Structures are given as C-alpha cells and as structure tokens.
Coordinates of C-alpha atoms and ligand atoms in Angstrom, one line a residue:
X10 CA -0.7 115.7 73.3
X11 CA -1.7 112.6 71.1
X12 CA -4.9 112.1 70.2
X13 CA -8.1 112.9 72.1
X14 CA -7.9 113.1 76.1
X15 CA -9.3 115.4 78.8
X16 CA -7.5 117.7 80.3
X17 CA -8.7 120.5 82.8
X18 CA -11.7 118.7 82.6
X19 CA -12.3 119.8 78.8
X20 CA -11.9 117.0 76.2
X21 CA -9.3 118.1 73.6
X22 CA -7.6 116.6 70.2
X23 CA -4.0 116.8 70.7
X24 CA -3.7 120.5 72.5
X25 CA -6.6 122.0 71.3
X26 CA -9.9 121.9 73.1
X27 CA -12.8 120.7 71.4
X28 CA -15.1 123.2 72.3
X29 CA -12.8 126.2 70.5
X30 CA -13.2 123.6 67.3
X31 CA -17.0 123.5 68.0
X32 CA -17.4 127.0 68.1
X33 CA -15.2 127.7 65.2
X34 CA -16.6 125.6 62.5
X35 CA -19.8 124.9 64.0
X36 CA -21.4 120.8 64.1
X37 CA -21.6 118.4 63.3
X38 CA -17.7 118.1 63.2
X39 CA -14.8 115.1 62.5
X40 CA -12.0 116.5 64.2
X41 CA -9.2 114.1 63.1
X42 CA -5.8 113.8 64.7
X43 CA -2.5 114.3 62.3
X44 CA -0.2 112.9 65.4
X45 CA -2.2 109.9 65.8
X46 CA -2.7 109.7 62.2
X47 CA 1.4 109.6 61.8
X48 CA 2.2 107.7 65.2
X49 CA -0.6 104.9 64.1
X50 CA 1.1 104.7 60.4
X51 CA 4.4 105.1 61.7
X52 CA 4.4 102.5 64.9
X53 CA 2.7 99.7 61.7
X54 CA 5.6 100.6 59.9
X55 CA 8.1 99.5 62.6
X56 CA 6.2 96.5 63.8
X57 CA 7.8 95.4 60.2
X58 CA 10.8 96.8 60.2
X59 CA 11.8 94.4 63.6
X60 CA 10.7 91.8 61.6
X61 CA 12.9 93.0 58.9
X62 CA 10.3 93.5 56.4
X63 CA 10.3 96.7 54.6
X64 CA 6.8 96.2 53.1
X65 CA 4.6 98.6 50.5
X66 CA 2.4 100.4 52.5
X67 CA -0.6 101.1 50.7
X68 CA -3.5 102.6 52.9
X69 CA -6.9 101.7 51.9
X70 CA -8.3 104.9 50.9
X71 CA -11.8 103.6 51.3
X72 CA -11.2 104.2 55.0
X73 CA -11.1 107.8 54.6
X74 CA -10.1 109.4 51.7
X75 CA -10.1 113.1 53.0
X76 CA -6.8 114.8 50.8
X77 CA -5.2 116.4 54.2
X78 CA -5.6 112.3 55.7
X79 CA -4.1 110.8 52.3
X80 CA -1.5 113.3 51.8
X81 CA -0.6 113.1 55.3
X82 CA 0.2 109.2 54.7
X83 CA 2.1 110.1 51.1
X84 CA 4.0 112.3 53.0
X85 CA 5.6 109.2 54.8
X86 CA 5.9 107.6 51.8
X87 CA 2.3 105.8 51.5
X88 CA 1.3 104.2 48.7
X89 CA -2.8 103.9 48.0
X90 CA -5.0 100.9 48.0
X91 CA -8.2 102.1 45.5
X92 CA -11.2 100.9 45.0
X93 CA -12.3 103.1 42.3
X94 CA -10.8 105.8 39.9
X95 CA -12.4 108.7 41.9
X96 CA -9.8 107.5 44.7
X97 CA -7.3 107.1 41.8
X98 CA -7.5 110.7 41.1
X99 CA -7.4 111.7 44.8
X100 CA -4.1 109.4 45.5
X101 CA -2.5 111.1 42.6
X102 CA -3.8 114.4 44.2
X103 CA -2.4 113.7 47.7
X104 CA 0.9 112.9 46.1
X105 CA 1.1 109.1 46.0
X106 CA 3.4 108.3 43.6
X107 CA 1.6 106.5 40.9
X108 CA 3.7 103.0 40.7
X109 CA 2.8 103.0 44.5
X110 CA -1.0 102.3 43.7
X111 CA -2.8 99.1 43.9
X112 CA -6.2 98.7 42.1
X113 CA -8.7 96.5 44.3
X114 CA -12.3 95.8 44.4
X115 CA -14.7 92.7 42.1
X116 CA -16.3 95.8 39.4
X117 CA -13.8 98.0 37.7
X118 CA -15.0 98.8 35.0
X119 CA -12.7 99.5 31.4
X120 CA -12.7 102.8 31.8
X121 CA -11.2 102.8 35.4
X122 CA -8.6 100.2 34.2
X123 CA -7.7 102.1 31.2
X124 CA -7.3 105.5 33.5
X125 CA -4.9 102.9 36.0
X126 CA -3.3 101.9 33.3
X127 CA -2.4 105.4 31.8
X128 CA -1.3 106.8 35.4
X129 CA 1.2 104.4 35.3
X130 CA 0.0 102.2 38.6
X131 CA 1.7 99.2 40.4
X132 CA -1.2 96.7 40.6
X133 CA -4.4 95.3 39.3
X134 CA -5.7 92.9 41.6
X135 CA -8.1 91.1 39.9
X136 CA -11.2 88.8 41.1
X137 CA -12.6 86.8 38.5
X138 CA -12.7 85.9 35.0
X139 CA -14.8 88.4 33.4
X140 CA -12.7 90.6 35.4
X141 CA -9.6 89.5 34.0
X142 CA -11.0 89.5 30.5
X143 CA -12.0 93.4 30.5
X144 CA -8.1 93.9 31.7
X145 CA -7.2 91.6 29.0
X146 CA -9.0 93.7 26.1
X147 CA -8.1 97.2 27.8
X148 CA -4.3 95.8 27.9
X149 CA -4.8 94.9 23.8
X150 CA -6.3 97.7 23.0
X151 CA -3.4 99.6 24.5
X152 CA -0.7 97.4 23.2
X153 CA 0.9 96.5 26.2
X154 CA 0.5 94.1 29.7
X155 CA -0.8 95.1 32.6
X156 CA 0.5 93.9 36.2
X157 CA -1.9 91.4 37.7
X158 CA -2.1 90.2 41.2
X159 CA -4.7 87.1 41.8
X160 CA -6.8 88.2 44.9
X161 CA -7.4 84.8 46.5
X162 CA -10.8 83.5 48.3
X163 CA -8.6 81.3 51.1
X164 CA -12.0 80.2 52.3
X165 CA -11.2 81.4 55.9
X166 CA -14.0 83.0 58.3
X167 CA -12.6 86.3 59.7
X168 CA -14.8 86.3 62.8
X169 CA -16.1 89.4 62.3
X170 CA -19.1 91.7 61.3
X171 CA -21.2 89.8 58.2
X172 CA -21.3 92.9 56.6
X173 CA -17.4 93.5 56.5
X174 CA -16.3 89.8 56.4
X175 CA -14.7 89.0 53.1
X176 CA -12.7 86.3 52.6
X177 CA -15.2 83.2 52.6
X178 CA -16.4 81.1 49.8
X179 CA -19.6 82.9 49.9
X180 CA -18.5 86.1 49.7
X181 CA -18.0 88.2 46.2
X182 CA -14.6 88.8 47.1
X183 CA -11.6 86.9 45.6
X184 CA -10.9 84.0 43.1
X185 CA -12.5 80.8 44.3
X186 CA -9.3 78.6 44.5
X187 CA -11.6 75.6 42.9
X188 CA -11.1 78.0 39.6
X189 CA -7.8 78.6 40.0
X190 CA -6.7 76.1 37.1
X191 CA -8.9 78.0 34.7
X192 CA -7.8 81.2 35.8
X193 CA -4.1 80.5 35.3
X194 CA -5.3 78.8 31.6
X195 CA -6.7 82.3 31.0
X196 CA -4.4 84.3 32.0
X197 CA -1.3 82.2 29.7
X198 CA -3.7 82.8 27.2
X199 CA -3.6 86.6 27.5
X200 CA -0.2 87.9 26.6
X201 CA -1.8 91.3 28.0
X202 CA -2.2 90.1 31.6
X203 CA 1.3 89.7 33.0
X204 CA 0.9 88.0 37.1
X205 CA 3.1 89.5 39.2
X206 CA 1.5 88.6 42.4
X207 CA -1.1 87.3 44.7
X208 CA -3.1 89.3 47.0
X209 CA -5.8 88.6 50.0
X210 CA -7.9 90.6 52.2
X211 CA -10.3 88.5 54.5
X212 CA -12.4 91.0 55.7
X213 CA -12.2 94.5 57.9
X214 CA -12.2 94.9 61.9
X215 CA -10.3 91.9 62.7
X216 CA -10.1 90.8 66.0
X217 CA -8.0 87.8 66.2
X218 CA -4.7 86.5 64.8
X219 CA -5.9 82.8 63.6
X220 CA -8.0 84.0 60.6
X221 CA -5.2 86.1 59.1
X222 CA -2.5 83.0 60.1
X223 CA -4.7 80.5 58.0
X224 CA -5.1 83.3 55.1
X225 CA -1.5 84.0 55.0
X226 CA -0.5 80.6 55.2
X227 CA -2.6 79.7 52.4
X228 CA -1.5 82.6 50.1
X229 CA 2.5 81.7 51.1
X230 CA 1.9 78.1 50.0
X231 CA 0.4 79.0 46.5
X232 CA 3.2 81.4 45.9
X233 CA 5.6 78.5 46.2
X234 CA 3.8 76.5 44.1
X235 CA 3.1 78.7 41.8
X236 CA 7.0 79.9 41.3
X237 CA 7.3 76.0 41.0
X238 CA 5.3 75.8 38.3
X239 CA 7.3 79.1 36.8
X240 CA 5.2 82.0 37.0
X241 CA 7.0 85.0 37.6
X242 CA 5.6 86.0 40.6
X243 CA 7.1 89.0 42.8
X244 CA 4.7 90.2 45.3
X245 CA 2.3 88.7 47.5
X246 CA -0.4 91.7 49.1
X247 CA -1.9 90.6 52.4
X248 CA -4.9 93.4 52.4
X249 CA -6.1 94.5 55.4
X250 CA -8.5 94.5 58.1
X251 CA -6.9 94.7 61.3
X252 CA -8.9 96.1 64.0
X253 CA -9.0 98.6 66.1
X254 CA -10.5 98.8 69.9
X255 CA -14.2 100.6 69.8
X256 CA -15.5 98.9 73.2
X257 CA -13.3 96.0 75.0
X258 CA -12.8 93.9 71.8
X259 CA -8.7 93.1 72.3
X260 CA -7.6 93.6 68.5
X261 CA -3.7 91.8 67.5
X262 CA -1.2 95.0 67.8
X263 CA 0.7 95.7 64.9
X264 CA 3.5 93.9 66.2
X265 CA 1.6 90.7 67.0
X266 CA 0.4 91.1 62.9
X267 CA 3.7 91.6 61.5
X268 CA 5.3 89.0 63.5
X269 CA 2.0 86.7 61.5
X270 CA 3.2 88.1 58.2
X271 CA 6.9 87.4 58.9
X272 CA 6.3 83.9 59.9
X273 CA 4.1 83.3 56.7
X274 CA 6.7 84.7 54.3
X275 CA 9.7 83.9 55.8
X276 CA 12.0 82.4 52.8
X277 CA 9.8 83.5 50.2
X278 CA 11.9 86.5 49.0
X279 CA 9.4 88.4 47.3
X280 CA 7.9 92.1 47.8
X281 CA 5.1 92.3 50.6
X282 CA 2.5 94.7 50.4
X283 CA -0.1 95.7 53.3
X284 CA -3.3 97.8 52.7
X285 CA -4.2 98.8 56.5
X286 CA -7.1 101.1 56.2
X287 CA -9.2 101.0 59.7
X288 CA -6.4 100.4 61.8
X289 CA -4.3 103.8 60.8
X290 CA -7.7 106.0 61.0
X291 CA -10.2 104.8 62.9
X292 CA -9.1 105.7 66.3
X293 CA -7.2 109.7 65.0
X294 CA -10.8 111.0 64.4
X295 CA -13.8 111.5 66.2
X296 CA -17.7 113.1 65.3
X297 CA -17.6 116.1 67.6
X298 CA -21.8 116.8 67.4
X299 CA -24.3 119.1 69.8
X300 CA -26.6 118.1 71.8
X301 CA -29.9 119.9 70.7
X302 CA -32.5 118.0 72.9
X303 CA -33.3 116.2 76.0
X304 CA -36.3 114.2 75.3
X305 CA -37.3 112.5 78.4
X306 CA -39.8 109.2 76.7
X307 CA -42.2 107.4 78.9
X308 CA -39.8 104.7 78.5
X309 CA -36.5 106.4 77.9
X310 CA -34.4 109.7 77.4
X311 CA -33.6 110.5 74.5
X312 CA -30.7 112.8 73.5
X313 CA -31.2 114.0 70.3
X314 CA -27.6 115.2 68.5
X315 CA -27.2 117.6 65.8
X316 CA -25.1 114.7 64.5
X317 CA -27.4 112.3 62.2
X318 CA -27.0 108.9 60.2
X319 CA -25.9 110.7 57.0
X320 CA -22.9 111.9 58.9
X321 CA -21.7 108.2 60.6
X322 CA -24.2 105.3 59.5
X323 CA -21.9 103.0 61.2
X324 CA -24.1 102.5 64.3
X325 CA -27.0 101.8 61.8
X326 CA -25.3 100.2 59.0
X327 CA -23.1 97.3 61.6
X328 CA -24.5 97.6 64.7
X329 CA -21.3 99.7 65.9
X330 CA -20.6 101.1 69.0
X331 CA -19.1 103.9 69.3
X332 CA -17.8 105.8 73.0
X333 CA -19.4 108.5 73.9
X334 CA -17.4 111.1 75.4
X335 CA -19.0 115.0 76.5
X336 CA -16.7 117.3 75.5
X337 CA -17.4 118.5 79.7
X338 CA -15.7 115.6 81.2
X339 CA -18.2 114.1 83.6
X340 CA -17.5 114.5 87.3
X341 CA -16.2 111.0 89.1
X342 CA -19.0 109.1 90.3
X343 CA -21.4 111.0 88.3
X344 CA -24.8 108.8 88.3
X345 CA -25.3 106.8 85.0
X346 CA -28.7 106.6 83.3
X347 CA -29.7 104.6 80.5
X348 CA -29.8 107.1 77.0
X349 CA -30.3 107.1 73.6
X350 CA -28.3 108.7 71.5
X351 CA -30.0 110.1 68.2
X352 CA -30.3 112.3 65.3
X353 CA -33.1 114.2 63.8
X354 CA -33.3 112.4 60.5
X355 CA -36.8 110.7 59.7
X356 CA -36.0 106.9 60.3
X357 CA -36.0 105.0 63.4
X358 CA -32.6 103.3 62.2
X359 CA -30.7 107.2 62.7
X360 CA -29.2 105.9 66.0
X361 CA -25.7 106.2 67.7
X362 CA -26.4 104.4 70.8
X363 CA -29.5 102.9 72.5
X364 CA -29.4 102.4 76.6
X365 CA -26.0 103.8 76.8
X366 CA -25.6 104.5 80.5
X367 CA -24.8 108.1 80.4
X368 CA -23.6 110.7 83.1
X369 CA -26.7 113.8 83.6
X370 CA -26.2 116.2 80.1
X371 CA -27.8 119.3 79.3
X372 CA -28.8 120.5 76.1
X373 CA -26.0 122.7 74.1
X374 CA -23.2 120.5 75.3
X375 CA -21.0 119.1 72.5
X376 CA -20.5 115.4 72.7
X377 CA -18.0 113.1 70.7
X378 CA -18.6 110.2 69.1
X379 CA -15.3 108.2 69.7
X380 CA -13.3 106.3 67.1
X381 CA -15.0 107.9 63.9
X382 CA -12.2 108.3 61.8
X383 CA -13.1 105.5 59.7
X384 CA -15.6 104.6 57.4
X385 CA -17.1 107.6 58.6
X386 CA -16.9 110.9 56.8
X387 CA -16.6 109.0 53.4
X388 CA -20.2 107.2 54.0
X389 CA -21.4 110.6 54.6
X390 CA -24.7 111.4 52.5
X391 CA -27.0 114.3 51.8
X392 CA -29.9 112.8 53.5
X393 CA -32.9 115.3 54.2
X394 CA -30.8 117.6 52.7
X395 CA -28.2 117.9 55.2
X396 CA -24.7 118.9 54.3
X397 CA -22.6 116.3 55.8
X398 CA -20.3 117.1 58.6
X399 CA -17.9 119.8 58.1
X400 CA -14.1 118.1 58.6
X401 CA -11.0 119.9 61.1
X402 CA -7.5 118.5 61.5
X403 CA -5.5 119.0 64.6
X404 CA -1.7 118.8 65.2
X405 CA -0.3 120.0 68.4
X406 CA -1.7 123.2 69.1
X407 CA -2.1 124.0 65.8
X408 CA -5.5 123.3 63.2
X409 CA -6.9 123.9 59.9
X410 CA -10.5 123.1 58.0
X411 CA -9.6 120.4 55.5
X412 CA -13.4 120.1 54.6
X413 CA -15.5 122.8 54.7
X414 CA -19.3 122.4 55.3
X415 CA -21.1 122.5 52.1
X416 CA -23.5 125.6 52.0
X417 CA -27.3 125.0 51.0
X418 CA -26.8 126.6 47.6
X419 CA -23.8 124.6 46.8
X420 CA -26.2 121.9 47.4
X421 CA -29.0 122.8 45.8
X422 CA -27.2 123.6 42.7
X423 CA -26.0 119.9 42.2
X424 CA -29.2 119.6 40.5
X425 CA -30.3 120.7 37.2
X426 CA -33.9 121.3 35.9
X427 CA -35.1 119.9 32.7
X428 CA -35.9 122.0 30.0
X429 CA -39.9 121.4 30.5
X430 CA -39.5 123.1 34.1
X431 CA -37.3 126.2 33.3
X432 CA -40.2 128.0 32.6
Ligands
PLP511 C1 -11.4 97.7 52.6 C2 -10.1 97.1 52.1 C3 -9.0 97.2 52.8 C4 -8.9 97.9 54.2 O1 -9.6 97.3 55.1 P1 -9.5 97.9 56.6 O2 -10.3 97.0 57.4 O3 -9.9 99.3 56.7 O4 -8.0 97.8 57.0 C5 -7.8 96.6 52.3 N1 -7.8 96.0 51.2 C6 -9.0 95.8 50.4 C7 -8.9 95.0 49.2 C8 -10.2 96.3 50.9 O5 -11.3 96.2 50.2

C-alpha cells in the first residue's frame, strides 16, 4: 500500500490507481505519496535514534517545497532548511515552528536576513565574509545578535553530479578553511554575530559513505578545536545529500549514514542537525504524463509525452535517469525496443530518456516518470506558456489536489501592460 506498485496489472500510488488520478485531474500529473513521504522521514529518524542521536531534522525545502509535502514533515515535528525567504514564509505556513529553521545558501540578501531574524529562526549559516558583514549590520541595525553557524568548504569531492557537487574548494559553497582565521577575527569583532555552530553540506545525490566520513570528520575536529579555543559552540549541522536509487546506483541507507554521523560526533556533546532533502522525497512522487504520439523516425521512435522540460528538467539539466513505468503494466516477456521519450517543447534538450528499451505503447496510455518527487515540481517553469504540472497527493485509498493546474488566464494575467499599450 506504500508507494507506487502494480497491482492487477494497473500501476497505483499507495491504493489508488493511477489512471483514476489521470482522469481526474488530467496531465501532466506529480502524484506524490504521503505514506512514503512519512515512512522515508520517519525510518531517517530512527536510523538516529539506534545510534542514540535525537537530531534536528530540518528538511531542505528546496527539494520540494509543495505546503501539503512541508506540512506533512512539520507534522512529525520537521524543522526547515531554507534557501530563500519565499521558503521562509512557506515553512512558517506549513507549521514549522520558527526556532526550528535554518537559513542556508552563499546570497541572502538583508532583507531576507532581517525577515529571519524577525520570525524568530534558529540559524544563519553563513558562507563568507561579505556575507557575514550584511548579517553583522542587519544584527546592528536591530540591536541584537544573530545565531551563526560557519558552513565549512572541507575540500572533499562528493563523487557526484558536477552540477550538484558542493563541498570542494572550487565550488561557491562554504568558507574556505584557508580563511578561517580571518573569519573568526571578523566575527570577535562583531558583537552582532554570536557562532553557535558549524554546518556542511558536500553536495546532493550521494552515493557513497567515504565523502561524507572525510566531511564529517573534518567538521568534528574543528568543533573541538574551536571549543578549545572557547567559542561557544552548540551545534554542528551535517547538511544533506544523501541519495536515493534512480537506476542501479547502491546509495548508503539511512542507517549506514547515521551510524557515519554517530561515529563522527561521538563525545562531542553538542546538538546535531541534518537537512535531508532528496532522500525523504525523491522516491514518494512520480510525473504521471500521457502519451500523445508515436513518432516512428528513420532512425528511432519517438514517444512524444504530454509531459515537457518545464515540468521535470532533471533529465536535461543532469543527465538524470528517470524509470519509466506505463501505467498498463507491460506483459512478461514483452519485446523491448529502443525509445525516446520526449515532450513537445521547441528545444532538442526537452528529453526524458533517449534509447530507453521500451515494451510496445500505444498512444493515450499514461506513463510515469519514476522517482520525481524531487527537484521536480519546484524547477517547474512556464515555458511556451505551459502551466506546469498540476500536483495530487495519495494516502491509502484516500487523495486530494494539493496543486491545482494553473488556468491560462491565471497565466496570462501575471503580466501587466504598460501604459503606452493600454490603448
Ligand atoms: C540542497 C541542500 C540540502 C539538501 O540536499 P539533498 O541532496 O536534497 O538532501 C541540504 N542543505 C543545503 C545547505 C542545501 O543547499
């Protein structure tokens, strides 16, 4: 009943078939899962607990930062990792409590801080210098200190995607630790930054355990040293980025991270907090989409979705690969012939798969796009002036629109004339 299986042939989410979904709300569709949403979220949780950590879970909104997904989360007692003030507002929304927030990400700008500040949140982890200047001068301008964590650059390759790797000295992400003294001179300076903590986050889609070992190991050893030197450090944040299974790749399970954490922080006696984004999401939704054509190429067959690259750039964006699963479950031993999978948009990049070996499919059968429940809906775009997938959540037998399609004058009405052309 978890999640999305066939059964009777029919693929479903949790109980309900897709193709009652499809016809319901039309496509392109995310149908996300609120058991697998809750099981994933719930079996990270534990994988802690065994190790007898009771960390601060705050999910990275960025993931997917649909109200019904967040408030699901709060309603286990989530806190939110934000990247912006827009997800401020939509943690706050959901229910997060406010000191449950941390504030990520290298350009906040003052405004954003001084909204963070105001809501009352938990964390600003900060970057760089100039960074930590405009939280200086928002924090004096309010008369009081805000709560910094140092997001460190451990220098460590994450082995992943280029485009979602974070956590090396090249990358925009995190204080370079070559800066560190000057960073610290800064912040004694500043009697309106107050560090609380130290924070990581290597990159996103992890597949292996070393990268976040040498990360955490690095982060653990300048806590001590740190505390040595007496700053009054609580909390050490160890971000994010642990992957999920799209294809064959064998991701660390939760357990196998926590047991990583445990061992890093073991004697340390200070307050963890994770920011898991991916790995709670990505697998509890999928792009349910239509096919509208069989285009049989000179060279190749082309099945051409509904579905398009404004709704899930993934594919064109990292190279991802996503299952493909027809909502008809394909007979056993039914012959596989090289597809692929498209959209309609103008560009040779709107792709979801190219020679995908693919069981015989008609035109009008509904087809899912597995593991979308990430980074998916939230990179959504108007593109050609399609209104982005509508979005469905399923629990049991029971389900509910949690974001409707946008209508064309909805659309259209984003837009304003200037005065010259209201004639
Ligand atoms: C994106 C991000 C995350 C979440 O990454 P996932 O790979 O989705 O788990 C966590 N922390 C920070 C700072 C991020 O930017």
């Amino acid at each position: 009943m978890k999640g999305f299986t066939y059964r009777g042939g029919r693929l479903h989410a949790d109980a309900v078939e897709l193709d009652v979904l499809a016809e319901t709300y039309g496509t392109p569709l995310y149908v996300y899962s609120a058991t697998a949403l809750e099981a994933a979220y719930d079996r990270f949780q534990a994988a802690f607990r065994s190790q007898g950590l009771l960390p601060l879970i705050c999910y990275a909104m960025k993931a997917n930062s649909n109200q019904a997904v967040v408030t699901t989360f709060a309603q286990r007692g989530a806190g939110a990792d934000i990247v912006s003030e827009g997800e401020l507002h939509r943690a706050l929304a959901a229910g997060v409590a406010a000191d449950k927030i941390v504030f990520a990400g290298v350009g906040k700008t003052a405004g954003e801080i001084r909204a963070a500040l105001k809501a009352g949140i938990y964390r600003f982890n900060a970057e760089s210098l100039p960074e930590l200047e405009t939280l200086a001068a928002v924090a004096d301008e309010a008369g009081c200190s805000l709560p910094v964590a140092l997001r460190i650059n451990p220098d460590v390759d994450a082995k992943t995607h280029e485009k979602i790797a974070t956590g090396k000295a090249e990358n925009k992400f995190g204080v370079d630790l070559k800066i560190l003294p000057e960073v610290l001179e800064l912040i004694r300076q500043r009697p309106g930054l107050r560090l609380c903590g130290l924070a990581v986050h290597i990159g996103s889609q992890l597949v292996e355990i070393a990268p976040y070992r040498a990360a955490f190991a690095c982060l653990a050893a300048l806590y001590r040293d740190l505390k040595a030197e007496g700053w009054p450090l609580e909390s050490l944040d160890l971000g994010g980025g642990l992957g999920i299974s799209y294809r064959d790749e064998t991701p660390p399970t939760p357990e196998a991270y926590a047991e990583a954490a445990a061992a890093a922080v073991a004697g340390l006696e200070c307050d963890l907090i994770c920011e898991p984004g991916r790995h709670l999401v990505g697998a509890a939704g999928i792009l349910l989409a239509k096919i509208l054509y069989v285009k049989q190429g000179s060279a190749r067959r082309f099945l051409i979705l509904d579905a398009a690259m404004n709704d899930l750039i993934r594919p064109t964006l990292y190279e991802a690969w996503h299952e493909l699963l027809p909502v008809r479950q394909p007979a056993a031993g039914a012959p596989l012939e090289p597809a692929d999978v498209v959209g309609p948009i103008c560009e040779s990049g709107d792709y979801f798969a190219r020679a995908r070996p693919l069981p015989p499919l008609a035109a009008g059968e509904a087809i899912a796009l597995s593991h979308a429940g990430a980074y998916g809906a939230v990179m959504a775009s108007t593109y050609n002036s399609r209104p982005p997938a509508a979005e469905v959540m399923v629990r049991g037998g029971d389900f509910s629109p949690v974001r409707p399609r946008l209508d064309y004058a909805t659309l259209i009405a984003r837009d304003c004339l200037p005065e010259w052309l209201r004639r």
